[in-house]
């Protein structure tokens, strides 16, 4: 199975992103539409063409190659990207940003520093979040200006401080803190280890033929190594100066907490069973339902393991728990002792340590994820019981081999999970995971399966549809159950990427994005037409296996906030149907205004208001 939980630990995300094959990175030369004089409208990632390149050496070896050696390959990639922009009318801003970002990197590769700001400006103009509109591409521009004008690191540090200090702190603070943290974790050995453990095997499997997206990743990493290695300290110091200058700035108001409510233990309410469809739950921490749950192994077969074992990693759990918190704080732009240790660990990793560390982090992330989600879903509700629907997804860096048999087994498991919900009397289900066809396309490419790139695209979509259709049918076939999905953490469109369950449209399903406690959309939250509501997904406190508490961030933490509201409404008003619950949540939600006073896409739930609309006195 290729599902991904929303926790997306920083190192795991950084390494696995090499295989996510974003739409812009997969494209090839699609000149037929352009030559015909009409641009083909693109509304889904699978509508774009695919292309490959044959490498002369392993990806890890290319990291040490002179830039001039990569320039002919870069010229081919640039021609393909430009041809696609001419041939296709791409409707997704996030995909266009990827195109322009790749073209900026390729301009850097050939030393055309003056061309870089033009591409970064195009990408910046497509940013949809306030912080991104101001900060996107600024560092790239400054690094290019430094090369063009032959400036030293002291100049760069001063310019970083000057440019970013001029921006409104309240708007850009998370972006700047996150950028500083990312720079602090930059480590060529980390990239080299990722290439050796993931891209090199993929190249060998494919007889040195790789998708364009992988080749772009290689070139981007090589250019990054050239520019960041000598300038990392200056960039970090410049950003730190801006952060320090605003250390006493007033914290943003918390508008989330006053909206929430708890149910008293002696309230006139009925038990409500909440299904947590996730990576496993420590049911010893909650009131378990009867039956307690159902679980499936990575092959889609029944197992009794409702909470996965850490296995050989158990002795390392205390350290891994701290790394999990540090990774989450890092993504949330928080400078905590845990995030500092996480950055230091990544910054000091050696290439031969990367694979083991990545798999440890992935395993630990899966271990804590479901329990943390469950705690949010039932917080403040003494009438809630938890039913665990556990999917023991693989923590390995190597993707599993896709096949029709595997997809049919997964499809069957989806039906069996929902049947388990029905038998247990589950009323609300949270699903903090998502994936799209690109997950299978990347796995097919890794294992050199599925034929040509275009055939592989078709096969990936076929396998994905087997699972998507089964999931949609299972949810639609349970109209008595209210399902809540998290949108994703990629700052992209769930519609364009065809994510499930986030991209499904059903009367008894709602998809949630993430905001911080001030109601501002997080920099990572995925968006799209199916993302109907938002909830706090920033530094949310909840238990992890064993009972310790951690504050984690992600749409994984926002989605169960919506499930929490649904479960409370049903506990207090058991006759409510899923359609009625959904209507109450939407009617109670409040559209947040943008900086210029216009209605934005953030639709923040208001649990108190929804309860009042249901006639519940708090």
XYZ file of C-alpha atoms in Angstrom:
618
model
C 0.000 0.000 0.000
C 1.227 3.488 -0.794
C -0.731 5.572 1.674
C 1.118 8.302 3.502
C 0.196 9.629 6.910
C 0.114 13.383 7.300
C 2.954 13.530 9.814
C 5.557 13.684 7.023
C 8.604 13.980 9.249
C 11.072 16.431 7.800
C 13.806 13.951 6.889
C 11.362 11.349 5.629
C 9.567 13.961 3.551
C 12.841 15.258 2.153
C 13.944 11.805 1.109
C 10.616 10.431 -0.072
C 9.949 13.574 -2.123
C 12.524 12.267 -4.560
C 9.936 9.675 -5.559
C 6.754 11.743 -5.418
C 7.181 12.699 -9.082
C 5.425 16.076 -8.974
C 3.566 16.888 -12.161
C 5.988 19.522 -13.386
C 8.899 17.189 -12.899
C 7.398 14.352 -14.903
C 6.625 16.224 -18.064
C 8.251 15.670 -21.397
C 8.117 17.404 -24.732
C 4.487 17.630 -25.715
C 4.849 19.803 -28.783
C 1.970 18.286 -30.744
C -0.622 20.524 -29.130
C 1.511 23.611 -29.634
C 2.218 22.784 -33.263
C -1.501 22.461 -33.822
C -1.888 26.036 -32.595
C -3.961 25.210 -29.510
C -2.822 24.712 -25.932
C -4.331 21.689 -24.207
C -5.983 22.556 -20.907
C -4.499 20.541 -18.019
C -6.621 20.033 -14.916
C -5.046 16.816 -13.544
C -1.473 15.676 -13.087
C -2.002 12.542 -15.186
C -2.833 14.646 -18.264
C 0.757 15.827 -18.597
C 3.224 13.790 -20.709
C 6.145 11.822 -19.285
C 9.760 11.806 -20.364
C 12.989 10.014 -19.441
C 16.730 10.510 -19.761
C 19.628 8.075 -19.810
C 22.387 8.832 -17.326
C 26.076 8.253 -17.939
C 26.795 7.642 -14.262
C 24.958 6.948 -11.018
C 22.990 9.832 -9.436
C 25.284 9.830 -6.385
C 28.294 10.196 -8.695
C 26.636 13.124 -10.480
C 26.603 15.012 -7.179
C 30.388 15.269 -7.455
C 30.477 16.035 -11.181
C 31.552 19.485 -12.447
C 28.572 21.678 -13.290
C 29.745 21.912 -16.897
C 29.372 18.152 -17.240
C 25.667 18.421 -16.386
C 24.908 21.373 -18.644
C 24.044 19.373 -21.817
C 21.534 17.342 -19.817
C 20.197 20.524 -18.264
C 19.698 22.039 -21.711
C 17.531 19.079 -22.715
C 15.441 19.408 -19.563
C 15.027 23.139 -20.108
C 13.870 22.625 -23.692
C 11.295 20.081 -22.525
C 9.928 22.356 -19.810
C 9.631 25.292 -22.192
C 7.942 23.096 -24.786
C 5.403 21.966 -22.222
C 4.667 25.534 -21.160
C 4.039 26.353 -24.810
C 1.913 23.267 -25.411
C -0.187 23.079 -22.273
C -2.448 25.475 -20.414
C -1.763 24.192 -16.894
C -4.530 25.243 -14.534
C -2.760 24.338 -11.298
C -0.651 27.173 -9.785
C 1.398 24.774 -7.640
C 2.457 22.819 -10.733
C 3.358 25.994 -12.593
C 5.449 27.074 -9.617
C 7.348 23.798 -9.928
C 7.987 24.507 -13.606
C 9.330 27.982 -12.925
C 11.403 26.792 -9.975
C 12.996 24.114 -12.161
C 13.752 26.661 -14.876
C 15.381 28.963 -12.300
C 17.592 26.084 -11.151
C 18.544 25.224 -14.733
C 19.462 28.870 -15.377
C 21.764 28.667 -12.364
C 23.290 25.468 -13.751
C 24.362 27.188 -16.969
C 25.513 30.300 -15.085
C 22.826 32.585 -16.500
C 22.398 34.400 -13.199
C 20.539 37.347 -14.731
C 17.751 35.019 -15.938
C 16.983 33.598 -12.499
C 14.887 36.486 -11.061
C 12.516 36.325 -14.016
C 11.589 32.732 -13.224
C 11.373 33.241 -9.464
C 9.100 36.271 -10.038
C 6.753 34.121 -12.119
C 6.647 31.522 -9.352
C 6.146 34.170 -6.673
C 3.198 35.666 -8.552
C 1.454 32.304 -8.319
C 1.862 31.974 -4.560
C -1.523 31.792 -2.840
C -0.428 32.153 0.777
C 0.500 35.556 2.187
C 3.951 34.583 3.468
C 4.885 32.843 0.250
C 3.870 35.854 -1.831
C 6.547 37.892 -0.076
C 9.352 35.395 0.538
C 9.259 32.910 -2.330
C 12.481 32.937 -4.347
C 14.166 35.796 -2.435
C 17.122 33.685 -1.298
C 17.479 32.185 -4.774
C 17.596 35.686 -6.230
C 20.201 36.831 -3.722
C 22.447 33.829 -4.350
C 22.220 34.500 -8.084
C 22.957 38.203 -7.610
C 25.961 37.270 -5.491
C 27.336 35.134 -8.328
C 26.552 37.719 -10.997
C 28.219 40.576 -9.111
C 30.963 38.387 -7.599
C 30.093 39.385 -4.039
C 31.381 37.694 -0.906
C 29.547 35.974 1.959
C 29.541 39.125 4.100
C 27.586 40.961 1.397
C 25.135 38.047 1.175
C 24.533 38.005 4.927
C 23.854 41.747 4.964
C 21.499 41.541 1.963
C 19.560 38.641 3.457
C 19.069 40.649 6.623
C 18.116 43.825 4.722
C 15.661 42.200 2.319
C 13.825 40.101 4.883
C 13.808 42.764 7.594
C 11.810 44.998 5.269
C 8.931 42.488 5.144
C 6.012 42.482 7.630
C 7.072 40.147 10.423
C 3.563 38.992 11.307
C 3.119 37.704 7.763
C 6.507 36.152 7.055
C 7.758 34.942 10.435
C 6.894 31.282 9.881
C 8.459 31.326 6.410
C 11.694 32.846 7.693
C 11.975 30.533 10.681
C 11.302 27.543 8.475
C 13.868 28.698 5.911
C 16.494 29.142 8.618
C 15.780 25.677 9.984
C 16.019 24.097 6.554
C 19.354 25.779 5.935
C 20.663 24.588 9.289
C 19.823 21.002 8.367
C 21.431 21.265 4.937
C 24.102 18.604 4.782
C 25.661 17.289 1.538
C 26.184 13.940 3.252
C 22.436 13.700 3.880
C 21.726 14.271 0.185
C 24.434 11.829 -0.830
C 23.027 9.174 1.496
C 19.537 9.677 0.093
C 20.840 9.357 -3.454
C 22.797 6.196 -2.650
C 19.884 4.525 -0.852
C 17.062 5.598 -3.173
C 18.074 7.087 -6.513
C 21.033 4.830 -7.253
C 18.964 1.622 -6.909
C 16.261 3.198 -9.065
C 18.837 4.012 -11.763
C 20.290 0.503 -11.637
C 16.817 -1.062 -11.823
C 15.996 1.100 -14.836
C 19.295 0.461 -16.616
C 20.306 4.084 -15.984
C 17.072 5.480 -17.456
C 15.269 7.859 -15.084
C 12.133 10.027 -15.305
C 12.728 13.717 -15.922
C 11.649 14.510 -12.372
C 14.456 12.446 -10.952
C 16.985 14.039 -13.277
C 15.786 17.488 -12.242
C 16.186 16.460 -8.594
C 19.774 15.421 -9.277
C 20.668 18.656 -11.051
C 18.879 20.747 -8.428
C 20.821 19.013 -5.665
C 24.107 19.535 -7.489
C 23.414 23.263 -7.994
C 22.307 23.556 -4.370
C 25.561 21.968 -3.228
C 27.544 24.487 -5.277
C 25.709 27.510 -3.885
C 24.805 26.556 -0.322
C 27.971 24.875 0.889
C 30.066 28.082 0.951
C 27.137 30.336 1.879
C 25.177 28.371 4.477
C 26.615 30.225 7.475
C 25.955 33.644 5.917
C 22.371 32.793 5.025
C 21.621 31.417 8.495
C 23.225 34.427 10.196
C 21.231 36.877 8.074
C 17.948 35.153 8.855
C 18.831 34.810 12.530
C 19.438 38.564 12.758
C 15.925 39.240 11.461
C 14.421 36.691 13.848
C 16.327 38.130 16.810
C 15.196 41.654 15.950
C 11.599 40.505 16.238
C 12.014 38.296 19.314
C 9.796 40.581 21.390
C 7.082 40.930 18.788
C 3.587 40.360 20.110
C 2.319 36.820 19.637
C -0.637 36.371 17.321
C -3.998 36.091 19.069
C -5.363 32.610 19.720
C -8.818 32.531 18.125
C -9.015 28.743 18.121
C -9.201 27.794 21.800
C -12.253 29.996 22.617
C -14.187 28.183 19.890
C -13.795 24.739 21.433
C -15.878 23.103 24.143
C -15.902 19.981 26.276
C -18.780 17.755 27.297
C -19.265 17.337 31.034
C -19.133 13.786 32.350
C -22.674 14.128 33.744
C -24.124 15.622 30.546
C -27.192 14.083 28.926
C -25.300 12.372 26.159
C -24.944 8.947 24.586
C -21.833 6.908 23.802
C -20.390 7.572 20.354
C -17.912 5.278 18.626
C -15.120 7.054 16.742
C -13.158 5.122 14.151
C -9.486 6.024 13.755
C -8.428 4.744 10.333
C -4.694 5.157 10.689
C -1.344 3.536 11.445
C -2.360 1.999 14.782
C -3.729 3.080 18.161
C -2.687 2.389 21.740
C -6.190 1.542 22.939
C -4.994 1.281 26.558
C -5.176 5.102 26.611
C -8.846 5.318 25.574
C -12.245 3.764 26.072
C -12.164 1.010 23.465
C -15.171 0.063 21.395
C -16.499 -3.473 21.181
C -15.078 -4.972 19.045
C -11.841 -3.078 19.504
C -10.860 -2.812 15.862
C -9.426 -4.438 12.760
C -5.905 -4.431 11.335
C -4.148 -5.217 8.055
C -0.468 -5.877 7.372
C 1.487 -4.244 4.503
C 0.211 -6.966 2.173
C -3.404 -6.135 2.980
C -3.973 -9.275 5.028
C -5.708 -9.489 8.398
C -3.530 -9.224 11.506
C -4.189 -8.893 15.239
C -1.703 -6.029 15.649
C -3.824 -2.936 16.360
C -0.670 -1.067 17.460
C 2.498 -1.811 15.516
C 5.603 -3.000 17.272
C 8.787 -0.969 17.156
C 10.747 -4.182 16.921
C 14.500 -3.656 16.887
C 13.946 0.104 17.247
C 12.348 -0.256 20.703
C 15.590 0.493 22.609
C 15.924 3.706 20.564
C 12.376 4.866 21.288
C 13.272 7.575 23.858
C 15.640 9.206 21.361
C 13.257 8.713 18.435
C 10.405 10.292 20.379
C 12.516 13.421 20.760
C 13.408 13.326 17.061
C 9.723 13.074 16.143
C 8.948 16.168 18.196
C 11.948 17.961 16.747
C 10.937 17.149 13.181
C 7.414 18.414 13.796
C 8.680 21.580 15.479
C 11.016 22.101 12.557
C 8.174 22.004 10.059
C 6.097 24.275 12.289
C 8.992 26.799 12.340
C 9.467 26.426 16.096
C 12.921 26.843 17.605
C 12.704 24.390 20.483
C 15.362 22.224 22.150
C 13.938 19.262 20.229
C 14.088 21.014 16.860
C 17.628 22.204 17.603
C 18.711 18.639 18.323
C 16.911 17.403 15.216
C 18.699 19.959 13.042
C 22.028 19.098 14.608
C 21.437 15.393 14.008
C 20.599 15.893 10.343
C 23.474 18.297 9.920
C 25.950 15.709 11.198
C 24.622 12.567 9.501
C 27.040 10.645 7.302
C 25.928 9.240 3.981
C 26.017 5.634 5.165
C 23.776 6.515 8.148
C 20.945 8.134 6.185
C 18.967 5.047 5.176
C 18.801 3.585 8.697
C 17.963 6.963 10.225
C 15.232 7.612 7.677
C 13.620 4.224 8.264
C 13.847 4.668 12.031
C 12.086 8.017 11.750
C 9.442 6.641 9.422
C 8.749 3.729 11.777
C 8.556 5.999 14.823
C 6.291 8.406 12.957
C 3.901 5.623 12.059
C 4.069 4.335 15.634
C 2.898 7.624 17.173
C 0.607 8.898 14.437
C -2.618 6.989 15.007
C -2.576 7.346 18.787
C -1.921 11.077 18.570
C -4.797 11.459 16.094
C -7.121 9.410 18.311
C -6.373 11.611 21.302
C -7.393 14.710 19.361
C -10.541 13.068 18.019
C -11.906 12.219 21.470
C -10.523 15.094 23.580
C -13.144 16.658 25.840
C -15.658 13.911 25.078
C -16.105 11.422 27.943
C -18.712 9.579 25.871
C -16.339 8.720 23.028
C -15.127 5.186 22.400
C -12.289 4.404 19.983
C -12.341 1.764 17.262
C -8.912 1.214 15.671
C -8.748 0.543 11.932
C -5.033 -0.114 11.621
C -3.052 -0.164 8.382
C 0.497 -1.330 9.074
C 2.104 0.656 6.258
C 5.726 -0.065 5.438
C 8.465 2.085 6.974
C 11.068 1.039 4.392
C 12.626 3.531 1.999
C 12.138 1.144 -0.928
C 8.591 1.354 -2.321
C 6.609 -1.849 -2.612
C 6.104 -3.330 -6.069
C 2.675 -2.328 -7.403
C 0.524 -4.993 -9.020
C -3.093 -5.612 -9.858
C -3.253 -8.321 -7.216
C -1.935 -5.925 -4.545
C -4.378 -3.187 -5.545
C -7.295 -5.617 -5.471
C -6.224 -6.771 -2.019
C -6.058 -3.154 -0.865
C -9.466 -2.474 -2.389
C -10.896 -5.462 -0.563
C -9.314 -4.280 2.695
C -11.037 -0.909 2.322
C -14.384 -2.630 2.092
C -13.600 -4.824 5.074
C -12.566 -1.816 7.178
C -15.845 -0.054 6.520
C -17.807 -3.229 7.214
C -15.965 -3.367 10.544
C -17.081 0.184 11.253
C -20.682 -0.781 10.593
C -20.571 -3.815 12.872
C -19.004 -1.796 15.697
C -21.594 0.966 15.413
C -19.026 3.579 14.455
C -20.595 7.001 13.851
C -17.526 9.116 12.960
C -14.296 8.122 11.184
C -11.070 10.117 10.877
C -8.663 9.482 7.974
C -5.391 11.409 8.291
C -3.714 9.917 5.234
C -3.733 10.462 1.490
C -2.169 9.371 -1.773
C -2.676 9.747 -5.501
C -1.649 8.013 -8.738
C 1.862 9.483 -8.496
C 2.606 7.153 -5.574
C 2.215 4.159 -7.877
C 3.924 5.843 -10.793
C 6.972 6.501 -8.641
C 7.014 2.902 -7.365
C 6.682 1.499 -10.890
C 9.558 3.700 -12.033
C 11.691 2.643 -9.062
C 11.283 -1.032 -9.928
C 11.378 -0.438 -13.711
C 7.899 -1.900 -14.140
C 4.972 -0.903 -16.326
C 6.682 -0.365 -19.677
C 7.399 3.033 -21.208
C 6.853 6.249 -19.206
C 3.452 6.815 -20.845
C 2.488 3.170 -20.317
C 3.632 3.447 -16.714
C 1.441 6.510 -16.211
C -1.567 4.637 -17.569
C -0.822 1.569 -15.455
C -0.382 3.637 -12.294
C -3.726 5.321 -12.877
C -5.377 1.954 -13.532
C -4.089 0.471 -10.285
C -4.958 3.623 -8.372
C -8.513 3.611 -9.727
C -9.060 0.081 -8.413
C -8.390 1.375 -4.907
C -10.044 4.767 -5.358
C -13.270 3.280 -6.651
C -13.344 0.729 -3.835
C -12.773 3.414 -1.202
C -15.448 5.664 -2.684
C -17.920 2.772 -2.866
C -17.178 1.717 0.720
C -17.728 5.219 2.106
C -20.815 5.810 -0.037
C -22.150 2.459 1.128
C -22.037 3.615 4.761
C -24.349 6.670 4.728
C -24.867 6.295 8.470
C -21.171 7.081 9.140
C -19.548 10.534 8.907
C -16.027 10.460 7.450
C -13.398 13.196 7.866
C -10.237 13.379 5.725
C -7.090 15.463 6.085
C -6.074 17.392 2.980
C -2.304 16.815 2.994
C 0.926 18.644 3.842
C 2.393 19.394 0.421
C 1.046 22.925 -0.176
C -0.503 21.665 -3.407
C -3.926 20.938 -4.863
C -5.659 17.771 -3.709
C -7.802 17.965 -6.858
C -4.903 18.219 -9.300
C -3.045 15.368 -7.607
C -6.280 13.328 -7.324
C -5.661 12.502 -3.677
C -7.851 10.024 -1.870
C -9.687 10.297 0.394
C -9.164 14.092 0.384
C -10.284 14.543 -3.220
C -13.482 12.508 -2.956
C -16.836 14.287 -2.980
C -19.538 12.451 -1.024
C -22.450 13.579 1.171
C -21.017 11.846 4.252
C -17.390 12.992 3.792
C -15.670 16.293 4.557
C -12.021 17.268 3.987
C -10.092 19.564 6.332
C -7.049 21.770 5.911
C -4.840 23.181 8.665
C -4.502 26.605 10.259
C -2.569 27.795 13.277
C -4.228 28.992 16.472
C -4.532 32.492 15.010
C -6.604 31.117 12.130
C -3.926 31.595 9.449
C -3.525 28.856 6.867
C -0.322 26.935 7.525
C 2.420 27.032 4.923
C 2.175 23.264 4.400
C -1.592 22.755 4.176
C -2.852 21.250 0.913
C -5.824 23.023 -0.626
C -8.414 22.495 -3.375
C -12.113 22.582 -4.121
C -12.810 19.590 -1.866
C -11.075 21.197 1.141
C -14.279 22.504 2.712
C -13.160 23.479 6.218
C -10.083 24.228 8.293
C -9.113 23.565 11.906
C -6.109 23.992 14.152
C -3.251 21.768 13.038
C -0.428 23.634 14.748
C 1.296 22.353 17.886
C -1.668 20.221 18.956
C -1.149 18.392 22.247
C -2.149 14.719 22.377
C -0.861 11.397 23.736
C 1.458 8.974 21.997
C 1.779 5.244 22.775
C 2.550 4.733 26.430
C 0.765 7.898 27.532
C 3.382 10.611 27.117
C 2.133 13.765 25.388
C 3.621 15.519 22.369
C 2.633 18.651 20.495
C 2.605 17.844 16.790
C 1.612 19.793 13.688
C 0.034 18.843 10.365
C -3.297 18.382 8.666
C -3.259 15.064 10.505
C -3.922 17.112 13.612
C -6.524 19.371 11.938
C -8.719 16.592 10.558
C -9.440 14.947 13.953
C -10.455 18.361 15.305
C -13.343 18.204 12.833
C -14.023 14.576 13.751
C -14.006 15.665 17.403
C -16.724 18.212 16.712
C -18.800 15.681 14.787
C -18.525 13.116 17.599
C -19.586 15.673 20.201
C -22.604 16.752 18.155
C -23.669 13.120 17.776
C -23.071 12.307 21.443
C -25.335 15.203 22.432
C -27.793 14.745 19.554
C -27.659 11.034 18.616
C -30.419 11.349 16.010
C -28.270 13.559 13.785
C -27.396 12.045 10.401
C -24.002 12.506 8.708
C -25.562 14.897 6.201
C -26.988 16.965 9.051
C -23.685 16.906 10.931
C -21.852 18.086 7.833
C -24.353 20.909 7.347
C -23.968 22.035 10.969
C -20.173 22.085 10.660
C -20.318 24.091 7.423
C -22.964 26.485 8.717
C -20.960 27.129 11.857
C -17.679 27.667 10.005
C -16.475 31.212 9.339
C -14.722 32.316 6.173
C -11.530 34.120 7.134
C -10.564 37.361 5.402
C -7.347 37.901 3.485
C -4.939 40.756 4.206
C -6.850 42.990 1.791
C -10.181 42.282 3.507
C -11.575 39.846 0.952
C -13.000 36.395 1.797
C -10.192 33.861 1.642
C -10.204 30.115 1.210
C -9.771 29.398 4.937
C -13.161 28.301 6.314
C -12.479 27.911 10.037
C -14.817 25.641 11.967
C -16.437 27.027 15.102
C -17.434 24.122 17.352
C -19.431 26.326 19.716
C -21.395 27.908 16.906
C -22.167 24.533 15.292
C -23.354 23.213 18.648
C -25.598 26.241 19.114
C -27.038 25.740 15.622
C -27.877 22.171 16.661
C -29.799 23.502 19.653
C -27.170 22.405 22.161
C -26.779 24.613 25.215
C -23.180 24.917 26.364
